[in-house]
Coordinates of C-alpha atoms in Angstrom, one line a residue:
X796 CA 117.8 94.9 103.1
X797 CA 121.3 94.9 104.6
X798 CA 123.0 95.8 101.3
X799 CA 121.4 99.1 101.0
X800 CA 120.5 99.8 104.7
X801 CA 124.2 100.2 105.4
X802 CA 124.2 103.2 103.1
X803 CA 122.7 105.4 105.8
X804 CA 125.7 104.7 108.1
X805 CA 128.3 105.8 105.5
X806 CA 129.8 109.2 105.0
X807 CA 128.7 110.7 101.7
X808 CA 132.3 111.6 101.0
X809 CA 133.4 107.9 101.0
X810 CA 134.5 106.8 97.6
X811 CA 133.1 103.9 95.8
X812 CA 129.9 103.1 97.7
X813 CA 128.4 106.6 98.0
X814 CA 126.4 106.7 94.8
X815 CA 122.8 105.8 94.3
X816 CA 123.7 103.6 91.4
X817 CA 125.8 101.2 93.6
X818 CA 122.7 100.7 95.8
X819 CA 120.2 100.6 93.1
X820 CA 122.1 97.8 91.4
X821 CA 121.4 95.7 94.5
X822 CA 117.8 95.6 93.4
X823 CA 118.3 95.5 89.7
X824 CA 116.6 92.1 89.5
X825 CA 113.8 93.2 91.8
X826 CA 111.9 96.5 91.0
X827 CA 110.5 96.7 94.6
X828 CA 114.0 96.5 96.1
X829 CA 115.4 98.9 93.6
X830 CA 112.8 101.4 94.6
X831 CA 113.6 100.9 98.3
X832 CA 117.3 101.5 97.5
X833 CA 116.3 104.7 95.8
X834 CA 114.3 105.7 98.8
X835 CA 117.2 104.9 101.1
X836 CA 119.5 107.0 99.0
X837 CA 117.1 109.9 98.9
X838 CA 116.6 109.8 102.6
X839 CA 120.3 109.9 103.2
X840 CA 120.9 112.8 100.9
X841 CA 118.0 114.7 102.5
X842 CA 117.9 113.6 106.1
X843 CA 114.2 114.2 106.6
X844 CA 113.2 112.1 103.7
X845 CA 112.8 112.4 99.9
X846 CA 112.9 116.0 98.7
X847 CA 112.9 117.3 102.2
X848 CA 113.5 121.0 103.0
X849 CA 112.1 123.2 105.7
X850 CA 110.0 126.4 105.7
X851 CA 113.1 128.2 106.7
X852 CA 114.4 127.8 103.2
X853 CA 111.4 129.5 101.6
X854 CA 109.5 132.8 101.8
X855 CA 106.9 131.4 104.2
X856 CA 109.1 131.5 107.3
X857 CA 109.4 135.3 107.7
X858 CA 105.6 135.6 107.2
X859 CA 105.0 133.0 109.9
X860 CA 107.4 134.8 112.2
X861 CA 105.7 138.2 111.6
X862 CA 102.3 136.6 112.2
X863 CA 103.6 135.1 115.5
X864 CA 104.9 138.5 116.6
X865 CA 101.6 140.1 115.6
X866 CA 99.6 137.6 117.8
X867 CA 102.0 138.2 120.7
X868 CA 101.5 142.0 120.4
X869 CA 97.8 141.5 120.2
X870 CA 97.1 139.3 123.2
X871 CA 96.5 142.2 125.6
X872 CA 94.3 144.1 123.0
X873 CA 92.2 141.5 121.3
X874 CA 90.1 138.7 122.7
X875 CA 91.1 135.1 122.3
X876 CA 88.4 134.2 119.8
X877 CA 89.7 136.8 117.4
X878 CA 93.2 135.4 117.6
X879 CA 92.2 131.7 117.6
X880 CA 92.4 131.4 113.8
X881 CA 95.9 132.8 113.7
X882 CA 96.9 130.5 116.5
X883 CA 95.6 127.5 114.6
X884 CA 97.5 128.5 111.5
X885 CA 100.8 128.9 113.5
X886 CA 100.2 125.5 115.2
X887 CA 99.5 123.8 111.9
X888 CA 102.6 125.3 110.3
X889 CA 104.7 124.1 113.2
X890 CA 103.3 120.6 113.0
X891 CA 103.6 120.3 109.2
X892 CA 107.1 121.7 109.4
X893 CA 108.2 118.7 111.5
X894 CA 107.6 116.5 108.4
X895 CA 109.4 116.5 105.1
X896 CA 108.0 118.9 102.5
X897 CA 109.2 116.3 99.9
X898 CA 106.0 114.3 100.9
X899 CA 102.9 115.8 99.4
X900 CA 99.6 114.8 101.0
X901 CA 96.6 114.9 98.6
X902 CA 93.1 114.1 99.6
X903 CA 90.4 112.8 97.2
X904 CA 87.1 114.3 98.4
X905 CA 83.6 114.0 97.0
X906 CA 80.0 113.2 97.5
X907 CA 78.4 109.8 97.7
X908 CA 78.5 108.0 94.4
X909 CA 81.1 110.4 92.8
X910 CA 83.5 107.6 92.2
X911 CA 86.4 108.8 94.3
X912 CA 87.2 105.3 95.6
X913 CA 87.3 104.0 92.0
X914 CA 89.7 106.9 91.2
X915 CA 91.8 106.1 94.2
X916 CA 92.2 102.5 93.0
X917 CA 92.9 103.7 89.4
X918 CA 95.7 106.0 90.6
X919 CA 97.1 103.3 92.9
X920 CA 97.0 100.6 90.2
X921 CA 95.4 98.2 92.7
X922 CA 92.0 97.5 94.3
X923 CA 92.7 99.1 97.6
X924 CA 89.4 100.9 98.4
X925 CA 86.1 99.2 98.4
X926 CA 83.8 100.3 95.5
X927 CA 80.2 99.3 95.1
X928 CA 76.6 100.2 95.5
X929 CA 76.5 100.3 99.3
X930 CA 76.5 103.8 100.5
X931 CA 78.5 105.3 102.1
X932 CA 81.3 103.0 100.7
X933 CA 84.3 104.8 102.3
X934 CA 83.6 104.7 106.1
X935 CA 87.1 105.6 107.2
X936 CA 89.9 107.5 105.3
X937 CA 92.4 105.3 103.6
X938 CA 95.9 106.2 102.5
X939 CA 98.2 105.1 99.7
X940 CA 101.8 106.3 99.9
X941 CA 104.5 106.2 97.1
X942 CA 107.2 106.3 99.8
X943 CA 108.3 104.3 102.8
X944 CA 108.8 107.3 105.0
X945 CA 105.3 108.7 105.5
X946 CA 104.5 107.1 108.8
X947 CA 105.0 110.3 110.8
X948 CA 102.7 112.2 108.5
X949 CA 100.1 109.5 108.6
X950 CA 100.3 109.3 112.4
X951 CA 99.6 113.1 112.5
X952 CA 96.7 112.7 110.2
X953 CA 95.3 110.0 112.4
X954 CA 95.3 107.2 109.7
X955 CA 95.5 103.9 111.6
X956 CA 98.1 101.4 110.3
X957 CA 95.2 99.0 109.3
X958 CA 94.0 101.7 106.8
X959 CA 97.4 102.4 105.2
X960 CA 97.9 100.8 101.8
X961 CA 100.7 100.5 99.2
X962 CA 100.3 101.1 95.5
X963 CA 101.0 98.4 92.9
X964 CA 104.7 97.8 92.6
X965 CA 107.1 98.6 91.3
X966 CA 106.1 102.0 92.4
X967 CA 105.5 104.6 89.7
X968 CA 108.7 106.8 90.1
X969 CA 106.7 109.8 88.7
X970 CA 104.6 109.7 91.9
X971 CA 107.5 109.4 94.4
X972 CA 106.7 111.2 97.6
X973 CA 102.9 111.3 97.0
X974 CA 100.6 110.4 99.9
X975 CA 97.1 110.0 98.6
X976 CA 94.0 109.8 100.9
X977 CA 90.5 108.5 100.0
X978 CA 88.2 110.4 102.3
X979 CA 84.7 109.5 103.4
X980 CA 81.8 111.1 101.5
X981 CA 81.3 114.7 102.6
X982 CA 77.5 114.4 102.3
X983 CA 77.3 111.1 104.3
X984 CA 74.5 110.7 106.7
X985 CA 76.6 108.4 108.9
X986 CA 77.6 110.0 112.2
X987 CA 81.1 111.4 112.3
X988 CA 81.9 111.1 108.5
X989 CA 81.6 114.8 107.8
X990 CA 83.6 115.7 110.9
X991 CA 86.5 113.4 109.7
X992 CA 86.4 115.0 106.2
X993 CA 86.4 118.5 107.6
X994 CA 89.3 117.7 110.0
X995 CA 91.5 116.2 107.3
X996 CA 90.7 118.9 104.7
X997 CA 92.3 121.3 107.2
X998 CA 95.5 119.2 107.4
X999 CA 96.3 118.0 103.9
X1000 CA 98.5 119.9 101.4
X1001 CA 96.2 119.7 98.4
X1002 CA 92.7 118.4 97.5
X1003 CA 91.2 116.7 94.5
X1004 CA 87.4 117.3 94.4
X1005 CA 85.7 114.5 92.6
X1006 CA 82.3 115.4 91.1
X1007 CA 79.9 113.5 88.9
X1008 CA 77.5 114.6 86.2
X1009 CA 74.5 114.5 88.5
X1010 CA 75.7 116.4 91.5
X1011 CA 78.5 118.7 90.3
X1012 CA 76.3 121.7 90.9
X1013 CA 75.2 120.7 94.4
X1014 CA 74.7 123.8 96.5
X1015 CA 76.3 122.2 99.6
X1016 CA 79.4 121.3 97.8
X1017 CA 79.9 124.8 96.4
X1018 CA 78.7 126.8 99.4
X1019 CA 80.3 124.7 102.2
X1020 CA 83.5 123.6 100.5
X1021 CA 84.5 125.1 97.2
X1022 CA 83.6 128.7 97.8
X1023 CA 85.7 129.0 101.0
X1024 CA 88.6 127.5 99.1
X1025 CA 88.9 130.5 96.7
X1026 CA 92.3 131.4 98.2
X1027 CA 93.6 127.8 97.7
X1028 CA 93.3 127.5 94.0
X1029 CA 96.9 126.5 93.5
X1030 CA 96.5 123.4 95.6
X1031 CA 92.9 122.5 94.4
X1032 CA 91.9 120.1 91.6
X1033 CA 88.4 119.6 90.4
X1034 CA 87.7 116.5 88.3
X1035 CA 84.5 115.6 86.5
X1036 CA 84.3 111.9 86.9
X1037 CA 82.1 109.3 85.1
X1038 CA 82.2 111.1 81.7
X1039 CA 81.8 107.7 80.1
X1040 CA 78.1 108.0 81.1
X1041 CA 77.7 111.1 79.0
X1042 CA 76.8 110.8 75.3
X1043 CA 78.3 112.9 72.5
X1044 CA 79.5 116.3 73.4
X1045 CA 77.5 116.3 76.7
X1046 CA 80.8 115.9 78.7
X1047 CA 82.1 119.2 77.2
X1048 CA 78.9 121.0 78.1
X1049 CA 78.9 119.7 81.6
X1050 CA 82.6 120.6 82.0
X1051 CA 81.9 124.2 80.7
X1052 CA 79.1 124.6 83.2
X1053 CA 81.3 123.3 86.0
X1054 CA 83.9 125.9 85.0
X1055 CA 81.3 128.6 85.2
X1056 CA 80.3 127.5 88.7
X1057 CA 83.9 127.5 89.8
X1058 CA 84.4 131.0 88.3
X1059 CA 81.5 132.1 90.6
X1060 CA 83.2 130.3 93.5
X1061 CA 86.4 132.3 92.9
X1062 CA 88.4 129.2 91.9
X1063 CA 88.8 129.8 88.2
X1064 CA 91.8 131.3 86.5
X1065 CA 92.0 135.0 87.2
X1066 CA 91.7 137.6 84.4
X1067 CA 95.1 138.9 85.3
X1068 CA 96.7 135.4 85.3
X1069 CA 96.2 134.6 89.0
X1070 CA 96.3 130.8 89.5
X1071 CA 93.1 128.9 89.1
X1072 CA 92.1 125.4 90.2
X1073 CA 93.0 122.6 87.7
X1074 CA 89.9 121.3 86.1
X1075 CA 89.6 118.2 84.0
X1076 CA 87.2 115.4 82.9
X1077 CA 87.9 111.7 83.3
X1078 CA 86.5 108.3 83.8
X1079 CA 88.0 106.4 86.7
X1080 CA 86.2 103.3 85.5
X1081 CA 87.5 103.2 81.9
X1082 CA 90.8 105.0 82.6
X1083 CA 90.0 108.0 80.3
X1084 CA 91.8 111.1 81.6
X1085 CA 93.3 109.3 84.6
X1086 CA 96.8 109.5 83.1
X1087 CA 96.5 113.3 82.9
X1088 CA 95.5 113.6 86.5
X1089 CA 98.4 111.2 87.5
X1090 CA 100.8 113.4 85.6
X1091 CA 99.5 116.5 87.4
X1092 CA 99.8 114.9 90.8
X1093 CA 103.3 113.7 89.9
X1094 CA 104.3 117.2 89.0
X1095 CA 102.8 118.5 92.2
X1096 CA 104.8 116.0 94.3
X1097 CA 108.0 116.6 92.4
X1098 CA 107.8 120.4 93.1
X1099 CA 107.7 119.7 96.8
X1100 CA 105.9 123.0 97.3
X1101 CA 102.3 122.2 97.9
X1102 CA 102.5 122.3 101.7
X1103 CA 104.1 125.7 101.6
X1104 CA 101.5 127.0 99.2
X1105 CA 98.7 125.6 101.3
X1106 CA 100.1 127.3 104.5
X1107 CA 100.7 130.5 102.6
X1108 CA 97.1 130.6 101.7
X1109 CA 96.2 130.0 105.4
X1110 CA 98.3 133.0 106.3
X1111 CA 96.7 135.1 103.6
X1112 CA 93.3 134.2 105.0
X1113 CA 94.1 134.9 108.6
X1114 CA 95.8 138.2 107.9
X1115 CA 92.8 139.3 105.8
X1116 CA 90.5 138.5 108.7
X1117 CA 92.7 140.3 111.2
X1118 CA 93.2 143.4 109.2
X1119 CA 89.9 145.1 110.2
X1120 CA 91.0 144.8 113.8
X1121 CA 93.9 147.1 113.1
X1122 CA 92.7 149.3 110.3
X1123 CA 89.2 150.8 110.1
X1124 CA 88.0 153.1 107.2
X1125 CA 91.5 153.4 105.9
X1126 CA 93.0 154.6 109.2
X1127 CA 94.6 152.6 112.0
X1128 CA 92.0 151.6 114.6
X1129 CA 92.8 152.2 118.3
X1130 CA 96.6 152.5 118.0
X1131 CA 99.0 155.4 117.9
X1132 CA 102.6 156.2 117.4
X1133 CA 105.2 153.5 117.9
X1134 CA 102.7 150.7 118.7
X1135 CA 100.6 151.4 115.6
X1136 CA 103.8 151.3 113.4
X1137 CA 104.8 148.0 114.9
X1138 CA 101.4 146.4 114.4
X1139 CA 101.3 147.7 110.8
X1140 CA 104.8 146.4 110.1
X1141 CA 104.0 142.9 111.4
X1142 CA 100.7 142.8 109.6
X1143 CA 102.3 143.8 106.3
X1144 CA 105.1 141.2 106.7
X1145 CA 102.6 138.5 107.5
X1146 CA 100.7 139.5 104.4
X1147 CA 103.9 139.1 102.3
X1148 CA 104.4 142.8 101.6
X1149 CA 107.5 143.5 103.7
X1150 CA 107.3 146.7 105.6
X1151 CA 104.9 148.4 103.1
X1152 CA 102.0 149.7 105.1
X1153 CA 99.9 150.9 102.2

């Protein structure tokens, strides 16, 4: 530990010892230590952790600032319930912004028997989550982090230390920065399970919905969860698991029907090229298709942009809900002159359209 821990105390401008290679060589005979050396280097290069950057560096910050100003201007004109959603978005952006965007939190969500725990284990390369015939299998959310710097994020998510796992090592470098959660079943009859799922779905950066051939068309799944996620397609994955149970070309038929349902939910690729949710078929049990999902998640983690896209979708949703409070029948509602112009400007900026009031 000491050989690479001292790296953080050095000035990056010092010659000789200031390169990753010199520290990675410390663990050249031990893959786990080599990975730790890489993490130490990445954390030093980017003080808040691997791949860290702040919302201030992207396009989201001015939109959040505009939304905050809009809420401030509206407090004396709108009731608290109307502004509560915007307040939650701003609070969440502030809380998420305290943690590195180089860490990408992805939740595996699904119904009882969908096989998400088996998929969790397949991605981790180790039997971390209990799988079996007992239902519900996953009583509490579990985490698996491809980083040694995720404790702050996991504390925020409320994942106890006893439920934090590590993937098989040496860590897959393609998944560096990924924090994967195995959520309880969203349809569980056990008290509190659905509440835990709903709370975490509001906090994670991206979601992988795991469905099976029997319940992929379940009305509760689509009406309660997938349809409201229409604005979050860029950070949504839908995987048809257990395709090993389907004979012949049945898997293709079920996948086509799943895509049709997602199109109705508003999650499919738009006709003008708008992003759609990633959809694929796999078998967590046999490993078929798991590599493709792993590659997608690795790409998502490497981009370091999921948290910002998720929060941008939150801002989109809240500005769309607020707009009728300021504009009615194509004309500004209840405001005149300077006040009206200021409200319109803030709303347009929050919606990502600059000062365009059209």
